[in-house]
Amino acid sequence: MTLSSPLLLAVGLLVTAALAWAAVVSARRRTAALAAAGLAVPGGGRAHRGIGLTIAGVGVLAVAAAGPAAMVPVPRTAGTVVLAIDVSGSMGADDVAPTRLAAAQRAARAFVAAQPDSVDIGVVAFERGALTTARPDADHSIALAAVDRLKVSGGTSLGTAILASLSAISGRPVALGRDDAAPDIGYWPSATIVMFSDGQNQGADVGRAAAVAQRAGVHVHTVGVGTAAGATVKVDGYHLRTSLDEDTLTLIARTTGGAYHPASDAARLDGIAGTIDLRLTVSDEPLPLAGGLIGLALALLTAGAALTVLRSDRVI
């Protein structure tokens, strides 16, 4: 059990203890006074039940005020989507207004907004290397914030992007071996990678990285951002001509069982979640107990007041 306000519990229990101590002292004095007068104590222990129930009600109310919650296992069906977004220098080209990266961010935000809460979403930014900027999480605002922070920099390695996305999915580093052996990362059919890129690739091992994803059951859907006509972009002081490479992006998608989407067709990405084989997971979620405890406290206070009134034949 967890408490949102432990200090309130401590104060409440001190008040309850003080009331209990005062009730015991008062009862002893009353008993002694009656005994000195040669009178018997009326009702015996039953005479104090009303006060006892009232004090117990105050104690339960003190626990409720502390905001108790029990952690209970809750099953749910869930899937995982990792958004791999190209932030290489070529994504600064303006053949897609205002820039390729801004268009990719816009499409990624629309995709996140369309996903149900049962889908955990993570974000991987890639250039020559790749960095997980948001681990898969059911809180989609984290993924949206990570998308908004992206800036253009560096070259492009699509293979590294796939491997980094698989690392985010599996929770452990995924890398290709020197002997051309593909690493075995298990089977993850409940996971999908959505890659936003212009397809310009300056790294190797794209095919091998895609094969690792295919073996793990992870589909890679690719979104081509840019135009075949291309544009000139300034990178590190040089003016470079860059255009959309649909062939590379289509190859990645076909190898892994995914699909290629041009950026103009990005609105259809919301259907990707329907292709994920959702898995059954169990997570601990807090169950507030304050409401039930308040009800119990009111019942104890009411019973205590009723017994006190019946015993003394007066309300005040």
Coordinates of N, CA and C in Angstrom, one line a residue, residues 99-208:
T99 N 10.2 22.0 -44.4 CA 11.4 21.2 -44.6 C 11.0 19.7 -44.4
R100 N 11.8 18.8 -44.9 CA 11.5 17.4 -44.8 C 11.3 17.0 -43.3
L101 N 12.2 17.5 -42.4 CA 12.1 17.1 -41.0 C 10.8 17.6 -40.4
A102 N 10.4 18.9 -40.7 CA 9.2 19.4 -40.2 C 8.0 18.6 -40.7
A103 N 8.1 18.2 -42.0 CA 7.0 17.3 -42.5 C 6.9 16.0 -41.8
A104 N 8.1 15.4 -41.5 CA 8.1 14.1 -40.8 C 7.6 14.3 -39.4
Q105 N 8.0 15.4 -38.7 CA 7.4 15.6 -37.4 C 5.9 15.8 -37.4
R106 N 5.4 16.5 -38.4 CA 4.0 16.7 -38.5 C 3.3 15.3 -38.7
A107 N 3.8 14.5 -39.6 CA 3.2 13.2 -39.8 C 3.3 12.3 -38.5
A108 N 4.5 12.4 -37.8 CA 4.7 11.6 -36.6 C 3.7 12.0 -35.5
R109 N 3.5 13.3 -35.4 CA 2.5 13.7 -34.4 C 1.1 13.3 -34.7
A110 N 0.7 13.3 -36.0 CA -0.6 12.8 -36.3 C -0.7 11.3 -36.1
F111 N 0.3 10.6 -36.3 CA 0.3 9.2 -36.1 C 0.1 8.9 -34.6
V112 N 0.9 9.6 -33.7 CA 0.8 9.4 -32.3 C -0.6 9.7 -31.8
A113 N -1.2 10.8 -32.3 CA -2.5 11.2 -31.8 C -3.6 10.2 -32.2
A114 N -3.3 9.4 -33.2 CA -4.3 8.4 -33.7 C -4.2 7.0 -33.0
Q115 N -3.2 6.9 -32.1 CA -3.0 5.6 -31.5 C -3.8 5.4 -30.2
P116 N -4.3 4.2 -29.9 CA -5.0 4.0 -28.7 C -4.0 3.9 -27.5
D117 N -4.6 4.0 -26.3 CA -3.7 4.0 -25.1 C -3.0 2.6 -24.9
S118 N -3.5 1.6 -25.6 CA -3.0 0.2 -25.4 C -1.6 0.1 -26.2
V119 N -1.3 1.1 -27.0 CA 0.0 1.0 -27.7 C 1.0 1.9 -27.1
D120 N 2.2 1.3 -26.7 CA 3.3 2.1 -26.1 C 4.1 2.6 -27.3
I121 N 4.5 3.9 -27.2 CA 5.2 4.6 -28.3 C 6.5 5.1 -27.8
G122 N 7.6 4.8 -28.6 CA 8.9 5.3 -28.3 C 9.4 6.1 -29.5
V123 N 10.5 6.8 -29.3 CA 11.1 7.6 -30.4 C 12.6 7.4 -30.5
V124 N 13.1 7.1 -31.7 CA 14.5 7.0 -32.0 C 14.9 8.0 -33.1
A125 N 15.8 8.9 -32.8 CA 16.3 9.9 -33.7 C 17.6 9.3 -34.3
F126 N 17.8 9.3 -35.6 CA 19.0 8.7 -36.2 C 19.6 9.6 -37.3
E127 N 20.9 9.5 -37.4 CA 21.7 10.1 -38.5 C 22.8 9.1 -38.8
R128 N 24.1 9.4 -38.6 CA 25.1 8.3 -38.7 C 25.0 7.3 -37.6
G129 N 24.6 7.9 -36.4 CA 24.3 7.0 -35.3 C 22.9 7.1 -35.0
A130 N 22.5 6.6 -33.8 CA 21.0 6.6 -33.5 C 21.0 6.7 -31.9
L131 N 19.9 7.5 -31.5 CA 19.7 7.7 -30.1 C 18.3 7.5 -29.7
T132 N 18.0 6.7 -28.7 CA 16.6 6.6 -28.2 C 16.3 7.8 -27.4
T133 N 15.4 8.6 -27.9 CA 15.1 9.9 -27.2 C 13.8 9.7 -26.3
A134 N 13.1 8.6 -26.5 CA 12.0 8.3 -25.6 C 11.7 6.8 -25.7
R135 N 11.8 6.2 -24.6 CA 11.6 4.7 -24.5 C 10.0 4.5 -24.7
P136 N 9.7 3.3 -25.2 CA 8.2 3.0 -25.4 C 7.5 3.2 -24.1
D137 N 6.4 4.0 -24.1 CA 5.6 4.2 -23.0 C 4.2 4.5 -23.3
A138 N 3.2 4.1 -22.4 CA 1.8 4.3 -22.7 C 1.5 5.8 -22.6
D139 N 2.3 6.6 -22.0 CA 2.1 8.1 -22.0 C 2.6 8.7 -23.3
H140 N 1.6 8.9 -24.2 CA 2.0 9.4 -25.5 C 2.6 10.8 -25.5
S141 N 2.3 11.6 -24.5 CA 2.9 13.0 -24.4 C 4.4 12.9 -24.4
I142 N 5.0 11.9 -23.9 CA 6.4 11.8 -23.8 C 7.0 11.6 -25.2
A143 N 6.3 10.8 -26.1 CA 6.8 10.6 -27.5 C 6.6 11.9 -28.3
L144 N 5.5 12.6 -28.0 CA 5.2 13.9 -28.7 C 6.3 14.9 -28.4
A145 N 6.7 15.0 -27.1 CA 7.7 15.9 -26.7 C 9.0 15.6 -27.3
A146 N 9.3 14.3 -27.4 CA 10.6 13.9 -28.1 C 10.6 14.2 -29.5
V147 N 9.5 14.1 -30.2 CA 9.4 14.4 -31.6 C 9.6 15.9 -31.8
D148 N 9.1 16.7 -31.0 CA 9.2 18.2 -31.1 C 10.6 18.7 -30.9
R149 N 11.4 17.9 -30.1 CA 12.8 18.4 -29.8 C 13.8 18.1 -31.0
L150 N 13.4 17.4 -32.0 CA 14.4 16.9 -33.0 C 14.9 18.1 -33.8
K151 N 16.2 18.0 -34.1 CA 16.9 19.0 -34.9 C 17.7 18.3 -36.0
V152 N 18.0 19.0 -37.1 CA 18.8 18.4 -38.2 C 20.2 18.4 -37.8
S153 N 20.9 17.2 -38.1 CA 22.4 17.1 -37.9 C 22.9 15.8 -38.5
G154 N 24.2 15.9 -39.1 CA 24.9 14.7 -39.4 C 24.4 14.0 -40.7
G155 N 25.0 12.8 -40.9 CA 24.7 11.9 -42.1 C 23.5 11.0 -41.8
T156 N 23.4 9.9 -42.6 CA 22.3 9.0 -42.4 C 22.8 7.5 -42.4
S157 N 22.3 6.7 -41.5 CA 22.5 5.3 -41.5 C 21.2 4.6 -41.1
L158 N 20.5 4.1 -42.2 CA 19.3 3.5 -42.0 C 19.4 2.2 -41.2
G159 N 20.5 1.4 -41.4 CA 20.8 0.2 -40.7 C 20.9 0.4 -39.2
T160 N 21.6 1.5 -38.8 CA 21.7 1.8 -37.4 C 20.4 2.2 -36.8
A161 N 19.6 2.9 -37.6 CA 18.2 3.3 -37.1 C 17.4 2.0 -36.7
I162 N 17.5 1.0 -37.6 CA 16.7 -0.2 -37.3 C 17.2 -0.9 -36.1
L163 N 18.5 -1.0 -36.0 CA 19.1 -1.7 -34.8 C 18.8 -1.0 -33.5
A164 N 18.9 0.4 -33.5 CA 18.6 1.2 -32.3 C 17.1 1.0 -32.0
S165 N 16.2 0.9 -33.0 CA 14.8 0.7 -32.7 C 14.6 -0.6 -32.1
L166 N 15.3 -1.7 -32.6 CA 15.1 -3.0 -32.0 C 15.7 -3.0 -30.6
S167 N 16.7 -2.2 -30.3 CA 17.2 -2.1 -28.9 C 16.1 -1.5 -28.0
A168 N 15.4 -0.5 -28.5 CA 14.4 0.1 -27.7 C 13.2 -0.9 -27.4
I169 N 13.0 -1.7 -28.4 CA 11.9 -2.7 -28.3 C 12.3 -3.8 -27.3
S170 N 13.5 -4.4 -27.5 CA 13.9 -5.5 -26.7 C 14.4 -5.1 -25.3
G171 N 14.8 -3.9 -25.1 CA 15.4 -3.4 -23.9 C 16.8 -3.8 -23.7
R172 N 17.5 -4.2 -24.7 CA 18.9 -4.5 -24.6 C 19.6 -4.2 -25.9
P173 N 21.0 -3.9 -25.9 CA 21.7 -3.5 -27.1 C 21.6 -4.5 -28.2
V174 N 21.3 -4.1 -29.4 CA 21.3 -5.0 -30.6 C 22.3 -4.5 -31.6
A175 N 23.3 -5.4 -31.9 CA 24.3 -5.0 -32.9 C 24.6 -6.2 -33.8
L176 N 25.1 -5.9 -35.0 CA 25.5 -6.9 -35.9 C 26.9 -7.5 -35.6
G177 N 27.1 -8.8 -35.7 CA 28.4 -9.4 -35.4 C 29.3 -9.3 -36.6
R178 N 30.6 -9.4 -36.3 CA 31.6 -9.2 -37.4 C 31.6 -10.4 -38.3
D179 N 31.0 -11.5 -37.9 CA 31.0 -12.7 -38.7 C 29.7 -12.8 -39.6
D180 N 29.1 -11.7 -39.7 CA 27.8 -11.6 -40.5 C 26.7 -12.4 -39.9
A181 N 26.8 -12.8 -38.7 CA 25.7 -13.5 -38.0 C 24.8 -12.5 -37.4
A182 N 23.5 -12.7 -37.7 CA 22.4 -11.8 -37.2 C 22.1 -12.2 -35.7
P183 N 22.1 -11.2 -34.8 CA 21.8 -11.6 -33.4 C 20.4 -12.1 -33.2
D184 N 20.2 -13.0 -32.3 CA 18.9 -13.5 -32.0 C 18.4 -12.7 -30.8
I185 N 17.4 -11.9 -31.0 CA 16.8 -11.0 -30.0 C 15.4 -11.5 -29.5
G186 N 15.1 -12.7 -29.9 CA 13.7 -13.2 -29.6 C 12.7 -12.8 -30.6
Y187 N 11.4 -13.1 -30.3 CA 10.4 -12.8 -31.2 C 9.4 -11.8 -30.6
W188 N 9.2 -10.7 -31.4 CA 8.5 -9.5 -30.9 C 7.4 -9.2 -31.9
P189 N 6.4 -10.0 -32.1 CA 5.3 -9.7 -33.1 C 4.4 -8.6 -32.7
S190 N 4.5 -8.2 -31.4 CA 3.6 -7.1 -30.9 C 4.3 -5.7 -31.1
A191 N 5.4 -5.7 -31.8 CA 6.2 -4.5 -32.0 C 6.3 -4.1 -33.4
T192 N 6.3 -2.8 -33.7 CA 6.4 -2.3 -35.1 C 7.3 -1.1 -35.1
I193 N 8.1 -0.9 -36.1 CA 8.9 0.3 -36.3 C 8.3 1.1 -37.5
V194 N 8.2 2.4 -37.2 CA 7.7 3.3 -38.3 C 8.9 4.3 -38.6
M195 N 9.5 4.2 -39.8 CA 10.7 5.0 -40.1 C 10.3 6.1 -41.0
F196 N 10.6 7.3 -40.6 CA 10.4 8.5 -41.4 C 11.8 9.0 -41.9
S197 N 12.0 8.9 -43.2 CA 13.3 9.2 -43.8 C 13.1 9.6 -45.3
D198 N 14.2 10.2 -45.8 CA 14.2 10.5 -47.3 C 14.9 9.3 -48.0
G199 N 15.4 8.3 -47.2 CA 16.0 7.2 -47.8 C 17.5 7.3 -48.2
Q200 N 18.0 8.5 -48.0 CA 19.4 8.7 -48.3 C 20.3 8.0 -47.3
N201 N 21.1 7.0 -47.7 CA 21.8 6.2 -46.7 C 23.3 6.3 -47.0
Q202 N 24.0 6.6 -45.9 CA 25.5 6.6 -46.0 C 26.2 5.6 -45.2
G203 N 25.4 4.7 -44.6 CA 25.9 3.6 -43.8 C 25.7 2.2 -44.5
A204 N 26.3 1.2 -44.0 CA 26.2 -0.1 -44.6 C 25.2 -0.9 -43.8
D205 N 25.0 -2.2 -44.2 CA 24.3 -3.2 -43.4 C 22.8 -2.9 -43.3
V206 N 22.2 -2.2 -44.2 CA 20.8 -2.0 -44.2 C 20.0 -3.3 -44.3
G207 N 20.5 -4.1 -45.3 CA 19.8 -5.4 -45.5 C 19.9 -6.3 -44.4
R208 N 21.1 -6.4 -43.7 CA 21.3 -7.2 -42.6 C 20.5 -6.8 -41.4

